[in-house]
Tab-separated table of C-alpha atoms in Angstrom:
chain	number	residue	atom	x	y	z
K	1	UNK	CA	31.141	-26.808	0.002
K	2	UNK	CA	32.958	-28.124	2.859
K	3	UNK	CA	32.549	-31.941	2.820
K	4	UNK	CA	35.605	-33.820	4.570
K	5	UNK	CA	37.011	-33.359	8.433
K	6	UNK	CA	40.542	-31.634	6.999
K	7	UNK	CA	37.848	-28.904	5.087
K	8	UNK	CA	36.319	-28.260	8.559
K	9	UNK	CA	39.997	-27.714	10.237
K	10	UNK	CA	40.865	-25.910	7.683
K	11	UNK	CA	38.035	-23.394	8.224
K	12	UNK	CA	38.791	-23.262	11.854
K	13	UNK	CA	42.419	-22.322	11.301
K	14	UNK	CA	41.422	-19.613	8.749
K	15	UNK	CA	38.702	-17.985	12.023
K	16	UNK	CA	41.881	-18.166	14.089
K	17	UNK	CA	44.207	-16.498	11.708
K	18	UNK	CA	41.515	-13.669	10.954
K	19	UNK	CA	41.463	-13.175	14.764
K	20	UNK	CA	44.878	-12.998	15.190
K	21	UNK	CA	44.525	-10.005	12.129
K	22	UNK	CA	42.313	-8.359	13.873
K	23	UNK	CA	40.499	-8.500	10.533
K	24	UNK	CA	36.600	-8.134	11.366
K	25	UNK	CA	36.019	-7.997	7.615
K	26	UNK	CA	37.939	-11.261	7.344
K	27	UNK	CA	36.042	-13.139	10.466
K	28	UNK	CA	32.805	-12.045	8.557
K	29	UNK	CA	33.588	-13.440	5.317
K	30	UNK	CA	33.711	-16.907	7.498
K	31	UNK	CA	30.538	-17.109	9.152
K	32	UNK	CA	26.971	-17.263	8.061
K	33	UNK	CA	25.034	-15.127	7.814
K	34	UNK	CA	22.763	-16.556	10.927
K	35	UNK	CA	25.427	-17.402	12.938
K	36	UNK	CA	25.756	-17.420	16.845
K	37	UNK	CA	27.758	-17.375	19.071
K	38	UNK	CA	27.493	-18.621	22.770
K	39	UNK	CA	30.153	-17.273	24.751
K	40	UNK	CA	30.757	-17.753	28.922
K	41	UNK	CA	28.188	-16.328	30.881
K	42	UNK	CA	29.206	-13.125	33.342
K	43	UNK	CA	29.434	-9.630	33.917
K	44	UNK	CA	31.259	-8.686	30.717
K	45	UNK	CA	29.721	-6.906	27.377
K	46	UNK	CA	29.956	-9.858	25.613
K	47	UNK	CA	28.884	-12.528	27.849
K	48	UNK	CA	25.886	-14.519	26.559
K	49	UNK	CA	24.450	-15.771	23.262
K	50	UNK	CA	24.924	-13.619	19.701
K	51	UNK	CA	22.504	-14.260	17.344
K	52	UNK	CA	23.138	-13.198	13.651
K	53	UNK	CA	26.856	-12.626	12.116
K	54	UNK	CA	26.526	-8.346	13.363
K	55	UNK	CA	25.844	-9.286	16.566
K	56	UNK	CA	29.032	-11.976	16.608
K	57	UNK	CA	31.262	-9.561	14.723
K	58	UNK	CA	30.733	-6.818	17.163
K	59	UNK	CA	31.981	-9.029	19.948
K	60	UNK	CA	35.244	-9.851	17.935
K	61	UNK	CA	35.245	-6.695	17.632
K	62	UNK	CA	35.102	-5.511	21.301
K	63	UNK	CA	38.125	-7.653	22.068
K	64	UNK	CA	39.762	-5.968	19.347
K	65	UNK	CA	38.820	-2.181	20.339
K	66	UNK	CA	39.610	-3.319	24.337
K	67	UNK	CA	42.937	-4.375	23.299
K	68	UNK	CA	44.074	-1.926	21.081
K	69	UNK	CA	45.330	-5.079	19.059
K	70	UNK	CA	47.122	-6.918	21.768
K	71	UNK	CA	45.383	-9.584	21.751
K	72	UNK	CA	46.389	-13.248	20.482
K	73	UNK	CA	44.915	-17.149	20.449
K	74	UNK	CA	47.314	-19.249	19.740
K	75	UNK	CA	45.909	-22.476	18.620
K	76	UNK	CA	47.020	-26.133	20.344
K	77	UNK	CA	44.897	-28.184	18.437
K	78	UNK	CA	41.493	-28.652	16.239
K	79	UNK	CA	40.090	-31.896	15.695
K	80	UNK	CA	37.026	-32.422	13.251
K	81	UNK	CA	34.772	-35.328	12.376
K	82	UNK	CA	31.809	-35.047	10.098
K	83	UNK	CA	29.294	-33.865	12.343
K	84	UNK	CA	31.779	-31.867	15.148
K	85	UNK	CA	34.748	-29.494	15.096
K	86	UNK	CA	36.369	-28.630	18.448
K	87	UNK	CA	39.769	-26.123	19.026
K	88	UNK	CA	41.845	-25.590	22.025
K	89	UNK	CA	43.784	-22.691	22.230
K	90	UNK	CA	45.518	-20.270	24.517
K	91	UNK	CA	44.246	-16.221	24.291
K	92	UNK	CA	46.081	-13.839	25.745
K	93	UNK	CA	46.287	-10.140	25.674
K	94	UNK	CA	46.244	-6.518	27.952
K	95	UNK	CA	44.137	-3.984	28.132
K	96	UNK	CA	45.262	-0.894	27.004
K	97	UNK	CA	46.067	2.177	30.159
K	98	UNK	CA	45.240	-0.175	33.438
K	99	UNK	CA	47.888	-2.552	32.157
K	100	UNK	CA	45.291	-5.644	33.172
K	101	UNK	CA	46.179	-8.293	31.111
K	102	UNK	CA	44.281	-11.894	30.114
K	103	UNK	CA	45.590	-15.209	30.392
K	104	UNK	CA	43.283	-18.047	29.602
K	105	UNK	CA	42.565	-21.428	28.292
K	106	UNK	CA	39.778	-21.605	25.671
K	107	UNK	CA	37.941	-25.018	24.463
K	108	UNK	CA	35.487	-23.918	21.642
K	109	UNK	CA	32.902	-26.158	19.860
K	110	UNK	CA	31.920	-25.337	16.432
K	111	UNK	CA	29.000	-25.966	13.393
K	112	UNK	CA	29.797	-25.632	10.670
K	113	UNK	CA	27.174	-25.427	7.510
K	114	UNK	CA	28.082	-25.337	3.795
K	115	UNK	CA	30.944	-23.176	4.061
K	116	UNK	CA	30.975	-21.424	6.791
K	117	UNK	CA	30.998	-21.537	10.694
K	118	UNK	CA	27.047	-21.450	11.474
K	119	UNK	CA	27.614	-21.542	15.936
K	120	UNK	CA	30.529	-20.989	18.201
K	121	UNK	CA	30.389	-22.202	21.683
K	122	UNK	CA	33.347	-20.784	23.747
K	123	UNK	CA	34.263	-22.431	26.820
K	124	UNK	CA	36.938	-21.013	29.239
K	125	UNK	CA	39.017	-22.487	32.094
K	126	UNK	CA	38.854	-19.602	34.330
K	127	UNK	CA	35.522	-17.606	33.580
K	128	UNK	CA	36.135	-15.203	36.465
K	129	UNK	CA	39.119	-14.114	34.749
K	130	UNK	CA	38.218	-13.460	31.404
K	131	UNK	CA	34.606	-11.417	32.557
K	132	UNK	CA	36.895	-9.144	34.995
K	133	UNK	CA	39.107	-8.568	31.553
K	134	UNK	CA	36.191	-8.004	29.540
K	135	UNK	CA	34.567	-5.855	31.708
């Protein structure tokens, strides 16, 4: 059981890497099993709330598929306390035959619960940007 702030960045970090592997199986051994995620509202697929870890996979997922694998977060911080875990990172990636590519700044807030990441809020610094990506 996760018990101590380091534990909680430590989790974080292993979501990231997982991303960055475009390992869905990975992401899913991470989250439980009623997890959600709340990403920026929009025009895109994914824009919304996810409830349950399918529902969240298949968005991690989407990014994945959209991007044919380009696609990368690289982390500039996490900080954890006992109750809250917050990252920053940067995500970039392209999209495949129109050659549209994304270039954002992510905050995300996260829950964690036992062991695993229980919600995911994703906040973005240019929300226009990432739904015309998405979409």
């Amino acid at each position: 059981m996760i018990t101590t702030a380091e534990d909680r960045i430590a989790l974080v970090h292993d979501v990231y890497d997982a991303i960055n592997k475009h390992d869905v199986a990975l992401i899913e051994q991470l989250l439980s099993e009623d997890c959600v995620r709340h990403f920026p509202r929009g025009a895109s697929p994914i824009a919304g709330d996810h409830v349950g870890r399918d529902r969240v996979l298949a968005t991690y997922d989407y990014v994945i598929q959209l991007t044919g694998g380009d696609h990368r977060l690289d982390v500039g911080g996490v900080l954890a306390s006992d109750q809250v875990v917050a990252s920053y990172h940067h995500e970039s990636a392209g999209r495949g035959p129109d050659s549209a590519r994304l270039d954002t700044e992510m905050l995300v807030r996260w829950r964690i619960e036992g062991d695993r990441v229980a919600e995911i809020w994703d906040y973005a610094n240019d929300i226009p940007q990432l739904n015309s990506f998405l979409s």
